[in-house]
Short mmCIF file of C-alpha atoms and ligand atoms in Angstrom, two decimals:
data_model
loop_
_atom_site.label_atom_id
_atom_site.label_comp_id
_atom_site.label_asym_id
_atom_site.label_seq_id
_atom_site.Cartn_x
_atom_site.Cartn_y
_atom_site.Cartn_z
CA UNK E 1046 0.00 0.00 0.00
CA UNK E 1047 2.65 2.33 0.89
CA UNK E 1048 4.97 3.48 -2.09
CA UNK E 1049 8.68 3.91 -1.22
CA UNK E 1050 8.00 7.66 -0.97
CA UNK E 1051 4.26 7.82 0.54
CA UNK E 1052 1.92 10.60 -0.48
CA UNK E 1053 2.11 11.76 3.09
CA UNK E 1054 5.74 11.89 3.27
CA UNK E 1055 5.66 13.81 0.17
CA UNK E 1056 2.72 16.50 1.26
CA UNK E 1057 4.69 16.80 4.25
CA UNK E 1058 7.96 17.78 2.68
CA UNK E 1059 5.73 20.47 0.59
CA UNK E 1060 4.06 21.46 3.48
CA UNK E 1061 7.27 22.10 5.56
CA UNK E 1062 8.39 24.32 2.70
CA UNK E 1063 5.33 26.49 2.84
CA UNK E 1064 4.38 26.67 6.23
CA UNK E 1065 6.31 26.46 9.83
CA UNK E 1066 6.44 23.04 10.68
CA UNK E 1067 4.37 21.70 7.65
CA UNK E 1068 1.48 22.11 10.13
CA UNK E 1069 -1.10 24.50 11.01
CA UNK E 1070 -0.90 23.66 15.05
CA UNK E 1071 2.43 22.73 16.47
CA UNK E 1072 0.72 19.28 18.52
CA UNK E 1073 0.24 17.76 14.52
CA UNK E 1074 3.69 18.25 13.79
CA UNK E 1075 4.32 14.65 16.08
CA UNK E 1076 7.60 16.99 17.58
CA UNK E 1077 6.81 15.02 20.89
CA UNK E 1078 6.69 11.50 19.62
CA UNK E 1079 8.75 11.85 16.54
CA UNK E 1080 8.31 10.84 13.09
CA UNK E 1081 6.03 12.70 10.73
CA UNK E 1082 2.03 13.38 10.59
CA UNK E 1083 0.08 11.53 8.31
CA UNK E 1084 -2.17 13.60 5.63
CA UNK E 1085 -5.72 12.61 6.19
CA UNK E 1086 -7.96 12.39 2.89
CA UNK E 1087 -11.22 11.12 4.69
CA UNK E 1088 -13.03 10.12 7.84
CA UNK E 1089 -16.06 8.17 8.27
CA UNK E 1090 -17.48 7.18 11.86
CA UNK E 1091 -14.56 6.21 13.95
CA UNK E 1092 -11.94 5.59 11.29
CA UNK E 1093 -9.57 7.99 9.21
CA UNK E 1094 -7.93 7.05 5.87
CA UNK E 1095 -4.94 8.72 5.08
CA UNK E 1096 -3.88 9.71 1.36
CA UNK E 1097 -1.89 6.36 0.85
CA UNK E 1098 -5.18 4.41 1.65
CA UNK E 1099 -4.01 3.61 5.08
CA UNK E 1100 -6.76 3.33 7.66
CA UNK E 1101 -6.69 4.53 11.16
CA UNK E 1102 -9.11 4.00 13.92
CA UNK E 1103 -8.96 7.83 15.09
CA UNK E 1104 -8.32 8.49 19.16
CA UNK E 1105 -7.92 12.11 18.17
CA UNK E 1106 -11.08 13.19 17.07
CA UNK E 1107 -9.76 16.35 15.88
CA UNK E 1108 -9.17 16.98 19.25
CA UNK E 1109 -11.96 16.87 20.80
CA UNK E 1110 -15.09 18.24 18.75
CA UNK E 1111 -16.10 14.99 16.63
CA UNK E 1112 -18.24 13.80 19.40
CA UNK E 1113 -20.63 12.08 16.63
CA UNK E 1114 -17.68 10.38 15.04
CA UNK E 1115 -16.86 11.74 11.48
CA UNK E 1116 -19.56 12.91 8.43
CA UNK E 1117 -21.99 12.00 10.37
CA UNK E 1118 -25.22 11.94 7.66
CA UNK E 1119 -27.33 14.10 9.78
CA UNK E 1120 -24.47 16.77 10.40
CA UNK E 1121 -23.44 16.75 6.50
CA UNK E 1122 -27.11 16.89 5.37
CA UNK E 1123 -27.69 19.80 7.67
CA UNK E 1124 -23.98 21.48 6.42
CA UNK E 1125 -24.91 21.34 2.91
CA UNK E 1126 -28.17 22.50 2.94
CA UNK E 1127 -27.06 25.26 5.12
CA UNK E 1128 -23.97 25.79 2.86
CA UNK E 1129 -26.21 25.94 -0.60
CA UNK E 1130 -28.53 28.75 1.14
CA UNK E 1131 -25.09 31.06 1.32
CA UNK E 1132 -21.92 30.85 3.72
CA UNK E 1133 -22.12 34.09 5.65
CA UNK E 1134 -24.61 37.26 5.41
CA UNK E 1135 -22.83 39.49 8.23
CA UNK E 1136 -26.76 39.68 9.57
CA UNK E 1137 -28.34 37.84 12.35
CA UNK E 1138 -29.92 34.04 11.28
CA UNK E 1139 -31.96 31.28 12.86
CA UNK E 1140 -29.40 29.11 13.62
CA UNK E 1141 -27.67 31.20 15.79
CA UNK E 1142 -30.24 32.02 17.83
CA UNK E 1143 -31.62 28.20 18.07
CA UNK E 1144 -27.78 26.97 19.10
CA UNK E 1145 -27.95 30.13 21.61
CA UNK E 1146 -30.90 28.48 23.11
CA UNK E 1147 -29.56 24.94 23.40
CA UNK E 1148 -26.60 26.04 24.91
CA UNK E 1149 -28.38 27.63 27.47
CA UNK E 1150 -30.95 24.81 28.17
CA UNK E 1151 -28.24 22.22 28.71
CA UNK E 1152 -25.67 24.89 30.95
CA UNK E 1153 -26.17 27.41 34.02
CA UNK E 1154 -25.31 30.17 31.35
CA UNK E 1155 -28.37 32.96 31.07
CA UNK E 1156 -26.89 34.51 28.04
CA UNK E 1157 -24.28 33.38 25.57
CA UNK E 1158 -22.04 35.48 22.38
CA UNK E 1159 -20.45 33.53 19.28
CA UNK E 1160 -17.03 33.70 18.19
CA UNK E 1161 -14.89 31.78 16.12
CA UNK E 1162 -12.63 30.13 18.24
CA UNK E 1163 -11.84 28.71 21.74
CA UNK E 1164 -9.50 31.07 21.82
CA UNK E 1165 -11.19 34.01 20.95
CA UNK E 1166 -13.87 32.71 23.73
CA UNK E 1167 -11.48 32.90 26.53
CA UNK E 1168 -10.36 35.94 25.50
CA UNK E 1169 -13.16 37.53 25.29
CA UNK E 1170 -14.39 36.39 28.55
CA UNK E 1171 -11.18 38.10 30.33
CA UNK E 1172 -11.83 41.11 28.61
CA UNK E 1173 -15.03 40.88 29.73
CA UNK E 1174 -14.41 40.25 33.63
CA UNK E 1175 -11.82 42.56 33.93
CA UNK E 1176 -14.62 45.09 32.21
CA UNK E 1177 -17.20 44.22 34.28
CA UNK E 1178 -15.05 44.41 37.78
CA UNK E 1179 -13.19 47.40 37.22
CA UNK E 1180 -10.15 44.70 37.93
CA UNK E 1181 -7.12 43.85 36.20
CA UNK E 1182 -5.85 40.57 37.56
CA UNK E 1183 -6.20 36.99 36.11
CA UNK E 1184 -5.34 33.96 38.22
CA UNK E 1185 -4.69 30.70 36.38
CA UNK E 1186 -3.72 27.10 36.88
CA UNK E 1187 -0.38 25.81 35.65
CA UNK E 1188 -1.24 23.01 32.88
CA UNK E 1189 -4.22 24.25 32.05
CA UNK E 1190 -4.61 25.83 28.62
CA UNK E 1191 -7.24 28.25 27.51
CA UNK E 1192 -5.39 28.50 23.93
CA UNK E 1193 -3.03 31.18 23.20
CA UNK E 1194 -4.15 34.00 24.76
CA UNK E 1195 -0.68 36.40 25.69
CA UNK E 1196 -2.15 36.86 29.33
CA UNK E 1197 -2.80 33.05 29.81
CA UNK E 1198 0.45 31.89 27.67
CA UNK E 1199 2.04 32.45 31.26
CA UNK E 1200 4.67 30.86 33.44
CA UNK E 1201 4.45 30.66 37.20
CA UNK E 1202 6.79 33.51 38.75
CA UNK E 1203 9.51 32.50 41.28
CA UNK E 1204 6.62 32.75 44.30
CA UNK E 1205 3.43 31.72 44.82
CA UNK E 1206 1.84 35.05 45.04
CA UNK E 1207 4.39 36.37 42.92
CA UNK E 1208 3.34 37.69 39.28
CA UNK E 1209 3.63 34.97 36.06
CA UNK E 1210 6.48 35.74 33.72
CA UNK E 1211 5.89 34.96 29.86
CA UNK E 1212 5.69 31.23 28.47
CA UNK E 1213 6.75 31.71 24.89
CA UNK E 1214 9.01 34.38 23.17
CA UNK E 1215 6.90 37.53 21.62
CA UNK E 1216 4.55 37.21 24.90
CA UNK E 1217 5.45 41.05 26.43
CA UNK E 1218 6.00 40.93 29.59
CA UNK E 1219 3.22 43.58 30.34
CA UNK E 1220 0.71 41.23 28.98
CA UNK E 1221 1.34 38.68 31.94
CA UNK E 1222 2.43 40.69 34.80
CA UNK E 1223 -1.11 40.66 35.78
CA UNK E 1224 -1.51 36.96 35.40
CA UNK E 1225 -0.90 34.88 38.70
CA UNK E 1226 -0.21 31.05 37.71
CA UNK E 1227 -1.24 28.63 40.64
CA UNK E 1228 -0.67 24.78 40.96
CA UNK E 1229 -3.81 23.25 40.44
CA UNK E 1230 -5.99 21.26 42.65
CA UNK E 1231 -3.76 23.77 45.40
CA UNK E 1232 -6.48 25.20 47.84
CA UNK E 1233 -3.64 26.78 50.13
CA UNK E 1234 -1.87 28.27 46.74
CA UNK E 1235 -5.61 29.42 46.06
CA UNK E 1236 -6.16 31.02 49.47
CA UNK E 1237 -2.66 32.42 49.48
CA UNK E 1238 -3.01 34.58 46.21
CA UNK E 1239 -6.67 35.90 47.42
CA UNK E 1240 -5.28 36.60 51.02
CA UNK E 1241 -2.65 38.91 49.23
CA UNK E 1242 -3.94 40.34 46.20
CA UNK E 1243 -8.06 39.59 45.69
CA UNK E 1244 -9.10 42.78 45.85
CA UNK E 1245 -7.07 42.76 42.15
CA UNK E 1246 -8.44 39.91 40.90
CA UNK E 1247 -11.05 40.58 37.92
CA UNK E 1248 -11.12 36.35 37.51
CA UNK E 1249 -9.96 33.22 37.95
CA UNK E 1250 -9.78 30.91 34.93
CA UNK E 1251 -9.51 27.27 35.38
CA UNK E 1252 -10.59 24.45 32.89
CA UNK E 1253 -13.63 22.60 34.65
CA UNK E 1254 -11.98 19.50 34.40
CA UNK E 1255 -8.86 19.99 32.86
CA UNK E 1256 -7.81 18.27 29.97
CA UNK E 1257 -5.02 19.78 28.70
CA UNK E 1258 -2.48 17.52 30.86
CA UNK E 1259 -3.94 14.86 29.95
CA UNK E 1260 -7.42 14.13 32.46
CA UNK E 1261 -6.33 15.55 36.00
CA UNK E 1262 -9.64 15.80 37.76
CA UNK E 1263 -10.73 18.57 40.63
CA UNK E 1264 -10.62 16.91 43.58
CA UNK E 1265 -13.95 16.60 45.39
CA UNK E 1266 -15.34 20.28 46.00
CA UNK E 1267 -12.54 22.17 44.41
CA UNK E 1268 -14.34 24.25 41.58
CA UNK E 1269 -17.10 25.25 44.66
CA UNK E 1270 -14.27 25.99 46.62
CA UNK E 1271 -12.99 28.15 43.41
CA UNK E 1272 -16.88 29.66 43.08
CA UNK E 1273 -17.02 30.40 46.85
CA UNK E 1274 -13.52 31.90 46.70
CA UNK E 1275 -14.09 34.03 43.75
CA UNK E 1276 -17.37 35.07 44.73
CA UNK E 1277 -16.12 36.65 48.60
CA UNK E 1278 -13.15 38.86 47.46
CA UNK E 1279 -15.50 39.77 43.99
CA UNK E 1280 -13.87 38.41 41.37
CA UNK E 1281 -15.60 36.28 39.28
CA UNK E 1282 -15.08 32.59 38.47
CA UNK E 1283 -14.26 31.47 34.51
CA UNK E 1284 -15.09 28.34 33.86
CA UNK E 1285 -13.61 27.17 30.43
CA UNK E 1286 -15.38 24.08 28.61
CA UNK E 1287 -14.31 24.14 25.59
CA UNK E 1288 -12.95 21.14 25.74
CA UNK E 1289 -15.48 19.40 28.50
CA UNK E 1290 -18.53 21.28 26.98
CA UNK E 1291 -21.21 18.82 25.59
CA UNK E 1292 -17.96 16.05 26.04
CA UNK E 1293 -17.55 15.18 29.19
CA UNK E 1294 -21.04 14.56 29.90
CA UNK E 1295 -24.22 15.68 28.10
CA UNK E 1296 -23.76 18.72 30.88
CA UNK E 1297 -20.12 19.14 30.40
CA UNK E 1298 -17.46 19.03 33.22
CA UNK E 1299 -19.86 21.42 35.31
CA UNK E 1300 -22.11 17.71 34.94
CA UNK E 1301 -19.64 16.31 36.76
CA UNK E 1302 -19.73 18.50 40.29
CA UNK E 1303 -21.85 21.83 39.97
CA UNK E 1304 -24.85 21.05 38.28
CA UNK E 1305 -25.53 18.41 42.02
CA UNK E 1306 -23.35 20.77 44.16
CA UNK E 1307 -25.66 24.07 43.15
CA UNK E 1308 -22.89 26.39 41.83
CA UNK E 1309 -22.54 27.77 38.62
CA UNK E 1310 -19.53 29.76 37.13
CA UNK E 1311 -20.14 33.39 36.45
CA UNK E 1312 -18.98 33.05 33.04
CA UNK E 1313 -17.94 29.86 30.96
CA UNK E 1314 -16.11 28.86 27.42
CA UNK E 1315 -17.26 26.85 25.05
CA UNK E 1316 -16.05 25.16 21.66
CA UNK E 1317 -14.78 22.02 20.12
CA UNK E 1318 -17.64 19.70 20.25
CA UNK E 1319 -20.64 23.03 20.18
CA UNK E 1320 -19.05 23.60 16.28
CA UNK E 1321 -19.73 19.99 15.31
CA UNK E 1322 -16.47 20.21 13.38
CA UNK E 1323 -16.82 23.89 11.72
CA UNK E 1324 -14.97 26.61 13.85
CA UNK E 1325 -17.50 27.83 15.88
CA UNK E 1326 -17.24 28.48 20.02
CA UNK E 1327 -18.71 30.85 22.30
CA UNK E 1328 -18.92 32.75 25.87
CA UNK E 1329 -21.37 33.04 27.85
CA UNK E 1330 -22.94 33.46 32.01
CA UNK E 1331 -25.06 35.57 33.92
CA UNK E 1332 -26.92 38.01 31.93
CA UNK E 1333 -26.46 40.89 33.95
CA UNK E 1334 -22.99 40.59 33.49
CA UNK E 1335 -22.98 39.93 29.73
CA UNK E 1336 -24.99 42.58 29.36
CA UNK E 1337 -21.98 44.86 30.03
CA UNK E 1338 -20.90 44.17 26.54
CA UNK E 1339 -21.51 45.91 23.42
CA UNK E 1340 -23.39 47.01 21.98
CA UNK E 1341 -25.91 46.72 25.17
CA UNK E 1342 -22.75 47.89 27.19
CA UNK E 1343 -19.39 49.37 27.15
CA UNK E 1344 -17.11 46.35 26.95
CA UNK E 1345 -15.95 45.96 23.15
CA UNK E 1346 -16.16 42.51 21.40
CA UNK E 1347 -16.90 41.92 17.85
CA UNK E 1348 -16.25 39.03 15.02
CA UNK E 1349 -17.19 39.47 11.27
CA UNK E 1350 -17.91 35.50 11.18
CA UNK E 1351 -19.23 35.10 14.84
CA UNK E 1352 -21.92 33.01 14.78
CA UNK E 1353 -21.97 31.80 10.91
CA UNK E 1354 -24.48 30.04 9.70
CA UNK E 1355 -23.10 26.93 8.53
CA UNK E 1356 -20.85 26.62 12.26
CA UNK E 1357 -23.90 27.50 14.18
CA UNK E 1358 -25.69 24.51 11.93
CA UNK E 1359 -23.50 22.19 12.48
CA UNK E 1360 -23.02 22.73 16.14
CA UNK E 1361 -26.37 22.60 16.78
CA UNK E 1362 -27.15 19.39 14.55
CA UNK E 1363 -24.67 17.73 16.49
CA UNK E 1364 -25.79 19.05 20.01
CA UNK E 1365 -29.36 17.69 18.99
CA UNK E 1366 -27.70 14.59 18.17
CA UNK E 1367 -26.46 14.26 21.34
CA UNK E 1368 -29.07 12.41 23.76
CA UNK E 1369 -28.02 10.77 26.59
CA UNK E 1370 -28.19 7.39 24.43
CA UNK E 1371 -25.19 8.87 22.83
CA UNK E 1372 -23.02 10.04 25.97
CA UNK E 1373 -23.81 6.21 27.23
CA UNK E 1374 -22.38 4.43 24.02
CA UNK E 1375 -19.50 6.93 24.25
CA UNK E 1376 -18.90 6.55 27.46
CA UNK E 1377 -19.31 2.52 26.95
CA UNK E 1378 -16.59 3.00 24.46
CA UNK E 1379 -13.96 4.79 26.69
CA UNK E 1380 -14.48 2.77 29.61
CA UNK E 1381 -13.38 -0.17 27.31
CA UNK E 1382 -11.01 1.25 25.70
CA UNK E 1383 -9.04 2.73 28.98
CA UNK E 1384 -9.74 -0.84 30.91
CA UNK E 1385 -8.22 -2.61 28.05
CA UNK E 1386 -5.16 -0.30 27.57
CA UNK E 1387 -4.26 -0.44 31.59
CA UNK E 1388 -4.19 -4.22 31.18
CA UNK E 1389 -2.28 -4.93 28.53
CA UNK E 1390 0.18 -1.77 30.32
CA UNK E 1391 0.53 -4.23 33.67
CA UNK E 1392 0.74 -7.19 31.61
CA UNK E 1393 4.07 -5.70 30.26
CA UNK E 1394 4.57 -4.07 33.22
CA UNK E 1395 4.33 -0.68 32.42
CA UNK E 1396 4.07 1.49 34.83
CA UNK E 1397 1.10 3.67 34.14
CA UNK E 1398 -2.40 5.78 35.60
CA UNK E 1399 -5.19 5.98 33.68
CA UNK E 1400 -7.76 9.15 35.00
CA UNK E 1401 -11.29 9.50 33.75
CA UNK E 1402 -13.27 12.90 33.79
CA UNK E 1403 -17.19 11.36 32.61
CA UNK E 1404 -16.34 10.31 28.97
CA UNK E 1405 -13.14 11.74 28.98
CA UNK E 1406 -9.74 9.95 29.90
CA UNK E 1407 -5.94 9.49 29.43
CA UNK E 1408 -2.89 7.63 30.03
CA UNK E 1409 0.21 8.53 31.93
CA UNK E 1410 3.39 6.66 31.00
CA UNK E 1411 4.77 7.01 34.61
CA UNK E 1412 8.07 7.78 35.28
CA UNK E 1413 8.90 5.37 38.44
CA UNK E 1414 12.34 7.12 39.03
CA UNK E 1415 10.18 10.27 39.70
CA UNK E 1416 6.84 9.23 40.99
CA UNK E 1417 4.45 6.16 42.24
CA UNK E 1418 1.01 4.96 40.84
CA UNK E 1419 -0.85 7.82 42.75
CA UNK E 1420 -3.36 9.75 41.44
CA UNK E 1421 -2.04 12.82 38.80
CA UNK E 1422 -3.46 15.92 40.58
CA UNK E 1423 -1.25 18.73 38.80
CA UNK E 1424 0.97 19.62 36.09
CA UNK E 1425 3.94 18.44 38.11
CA UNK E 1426 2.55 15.17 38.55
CA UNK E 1427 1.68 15.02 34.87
CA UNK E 1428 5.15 16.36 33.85
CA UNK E 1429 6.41 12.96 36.00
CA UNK E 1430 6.43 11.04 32.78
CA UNK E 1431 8.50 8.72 30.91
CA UNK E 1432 8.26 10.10 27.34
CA UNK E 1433 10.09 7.52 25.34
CA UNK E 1434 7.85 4.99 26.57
CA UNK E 1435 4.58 7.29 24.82
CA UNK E 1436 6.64 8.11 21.73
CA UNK E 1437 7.08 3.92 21.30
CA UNK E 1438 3.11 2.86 22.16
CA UNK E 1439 1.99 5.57 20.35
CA UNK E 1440 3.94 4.43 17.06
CA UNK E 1441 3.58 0.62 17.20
CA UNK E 1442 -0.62 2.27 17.59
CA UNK E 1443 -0.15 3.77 14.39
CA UNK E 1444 1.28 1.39 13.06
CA UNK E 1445 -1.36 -0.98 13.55
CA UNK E 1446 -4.00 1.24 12.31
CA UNK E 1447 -4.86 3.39 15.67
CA UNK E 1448 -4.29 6.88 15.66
CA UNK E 1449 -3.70 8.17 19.10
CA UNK E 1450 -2.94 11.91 20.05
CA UNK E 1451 0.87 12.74 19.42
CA UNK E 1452 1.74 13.88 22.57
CA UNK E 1453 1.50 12.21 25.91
CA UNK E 1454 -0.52 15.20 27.57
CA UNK E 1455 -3.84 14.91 25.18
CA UNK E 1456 -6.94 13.65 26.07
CA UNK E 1457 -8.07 9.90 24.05
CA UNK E 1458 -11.14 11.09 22.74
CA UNK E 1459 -13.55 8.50 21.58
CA UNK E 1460 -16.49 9.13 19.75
CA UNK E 1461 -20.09 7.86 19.80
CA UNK E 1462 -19.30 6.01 16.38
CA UNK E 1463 -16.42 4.22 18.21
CA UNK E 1464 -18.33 0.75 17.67
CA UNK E 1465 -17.60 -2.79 18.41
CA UNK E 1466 -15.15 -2.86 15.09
CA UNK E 1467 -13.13 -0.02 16.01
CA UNK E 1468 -12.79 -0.74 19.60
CA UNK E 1469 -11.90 -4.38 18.52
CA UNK E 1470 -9.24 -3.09 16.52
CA UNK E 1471 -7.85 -0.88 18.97
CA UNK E 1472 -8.08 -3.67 21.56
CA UNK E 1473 -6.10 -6.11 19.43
CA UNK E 1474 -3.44 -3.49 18.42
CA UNK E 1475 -2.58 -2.93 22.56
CA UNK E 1476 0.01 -5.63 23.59
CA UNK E 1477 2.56 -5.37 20.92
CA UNK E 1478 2.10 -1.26 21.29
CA UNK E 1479 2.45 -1.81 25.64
CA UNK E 1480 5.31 -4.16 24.85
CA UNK E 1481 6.86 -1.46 22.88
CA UNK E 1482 6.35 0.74 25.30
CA UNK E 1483 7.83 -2.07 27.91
CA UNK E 1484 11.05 -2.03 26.54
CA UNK E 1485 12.03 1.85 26.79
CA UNK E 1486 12.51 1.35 30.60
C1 LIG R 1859 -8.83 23.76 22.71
C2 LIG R 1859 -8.96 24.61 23.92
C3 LIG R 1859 -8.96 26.01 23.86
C4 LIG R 1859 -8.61 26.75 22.60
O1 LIG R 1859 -9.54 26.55 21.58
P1 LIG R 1859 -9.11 26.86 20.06
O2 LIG R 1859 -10.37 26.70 19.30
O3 LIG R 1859 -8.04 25.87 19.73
O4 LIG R 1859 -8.60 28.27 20.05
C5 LIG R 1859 -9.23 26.73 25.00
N1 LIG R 1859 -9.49 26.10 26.15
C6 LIG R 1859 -9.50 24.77 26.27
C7 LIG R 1859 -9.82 24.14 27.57
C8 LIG R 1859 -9.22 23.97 25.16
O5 LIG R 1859 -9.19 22.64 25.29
#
């Protein structure tokens, strides 16, 4: 199947001549696990087929917002109906205003603003808090990412309660000297940095169940503890879902604690799986507060393809899609899937922890020399890896026809297509890949 120069290899050698990298986001570039990315010409369901004709069960889901599982009839019907009747009109539409409304019925959110991006989301809702309190300082959680925002693409400072420093070149350092970074799941580091500077603090910012270091859960009552905290010094609580949203349950991570604990987030992110593939995400909370934007209020916020028609269709064919029929075959899928992979892992004896947030879970490749089987709870837990051992699984995967994420800090995202065929395959491909992964200790 493959010719002695693959179409892949060859796209990719183009690609690195025309753009940094040969990729349009650094994770595709497979920098952490080597090698090179393969060119995708096609997905169906649970299974991607590259431009050599290789197929791939898919573990990547495009990172989260194929919740559905790829073309998904429904979703492309809806897209090309929606697509034929004009792409964008710059003028309000239906759509918009029906995936407004879902959002809201299936979140604590009162009212909610489209924009393009997860990015732009969290963003926006900084802007927004910092407008709306008069404040100027952002508290954050180290390995959590809210995408690359200059005040969140921050580095803890030397102290606690000392000011972040920059976490990548052409970051100024004025944009994150207001930015505190905090280890997460760290209710002292949390009190500590309210003791000393709340009455700064416009937000804090914390992924409801973050994802972004791989699955390291809140502990039990740790996002309350964030509302409550937030909520006596006046600052308000940011609760970014655009990867949880409509993913980790049919609730999203606030389904996993606030929704039966009774708090809700002043304002929260959404995107990934609300675009149902297209780029479409959003911010929203309580409507007093987002009614301080423009052009009801002062705080400026704008996007000349917020909301488009075909995104907003898609998301919200997809979010109809998803009953709670759908979050149980998903999560059926992932709880076989991560069971599987943990046994064939001890039956090569690799040391490992697997950590579930509702549908959501990953794999740590422990690092023995540096830490035990205990529970990940931060980014220095997750950092506690053995790389090589990731970079080896994940390419004897791929090489068996299951694409996982290329880094060792990514969610596994299965979808709801993710049937007995692909998880078969995926189970079958696991003890030569944990092997592999065996023999880098
Ligand atoms: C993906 C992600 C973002 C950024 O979204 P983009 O659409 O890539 O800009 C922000 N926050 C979280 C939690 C994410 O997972």
């Amino acid at each position: 199947m493959t010719a002695s120069v693959s179409r892949s290899a060859d796209l990719f050698r183009r690609a690195s001549e025309v753009t940094p990298g040969g990729v349009n986001s650094p994770v595709r570039a497979f920098g952490a696990v080597g090698g090179r990315p393969r060119f995708i010409a096609s997905a169906q369901g649970a299974w991607l087929t590259d431009v050599d004709g290789n197929e791939y069960v898919d573990l990547v889901g495009s990172w989260g917002p194929m919740l559905l599982g790829h073309a998904h009839p429904e979703v492309i019907d809806a897209i090309q109906s929606a697509v034929a009747r004009g792409t964008s009109y710059g003028t309000p539409t239906e759509p918009e205003v029906l995936l407004a409304e879902e959002l809201v019925a299936r979140t604590p959110i009162e009212r909610v603003r489209f924009v393009s991006s997860g990015t732009e989301a969290t963003m926006s809702a900084i802007r927004l808090a910092r407008g709306a309190t008069g404040r100027d300082v952002v508290v954050k959680f180290a390995g959590c990412y809210h995408g690359h925002v200059d005040a969140l693409l921050a580095s803890a400072g030397s102290g606690l309660a000392t000011f972040a420093v920059p976490g990548t070149p052409g970051v100024p350092t004025s944009a994150t000297d207001l930015t505190l970074v905090l280890p997460y799941n760290d209710r002292a580091a949390v009190e500590k940095v309210f003791a000393e500077h709340g009455d700064r603090v416009a937000c804090l910012i914390t992924e409801a169940t973050p994802g972004n270091m791989g699955v390291v859960p809140p502990e039990p009552g740790f996002n309350q503890f964030l509302a409550e905290t937030c909520r006596a010094h006046g600052a308000l609580f940011v609760s970014d879902e655009v990867m949880t949203g409509f993913r980790a349950t049919r609730h999203g991570g606030w389904g996993l604690d606030g929704r039966q604990e009774g708090w809700a987030p002043d304002l929260m992110t959404f995107g990934k799986v609300m675009g149902g593939g297209l780029p479409a995400a959003a911010f929203g909370g309580r409507a007093d507060l987002m009614a301080q934007l423009s052009p009801t209020g002062l705080v400026y916020q704008a996007g000349t393809l917020s909301g488009n028609p075909v995104a907003t269709t898609a998301g919200l064919t997809t979010l109809r899609l998803a009953t709670d029929e759908v979050y149980d075959r998903l999560g059926a899928a992932a709880t076989t899937i991560r069971t599987a992979t943990s046994e064939a892992l001890t039956a090569a004896g690799v040391p490992h922890v697997v950590q579930t947030a509702g549908t959501m879970f990953s794999v740590f490749f422990t690092d023995p020399a540096r830490r035990g089987p205990e529970p990940v709870r931060d980014f220095d837990d997750a950092s506690a890896q053995h790389l090589p051992a990731y970079a080896a699984f994940f390419h004897a995967m791929l090489d068996a026809g299951v694409h996982l994420p290329p880094s060792a800090y990514e969610v596994w995202f299965v979808s709801a297509a993710h049937d007995e065929r692909a998880v078969g395959h995926v189970l079958d491909a696991l003890p030569v890949a944990a092997r592999a992964a065996a023999a880098t200790y």
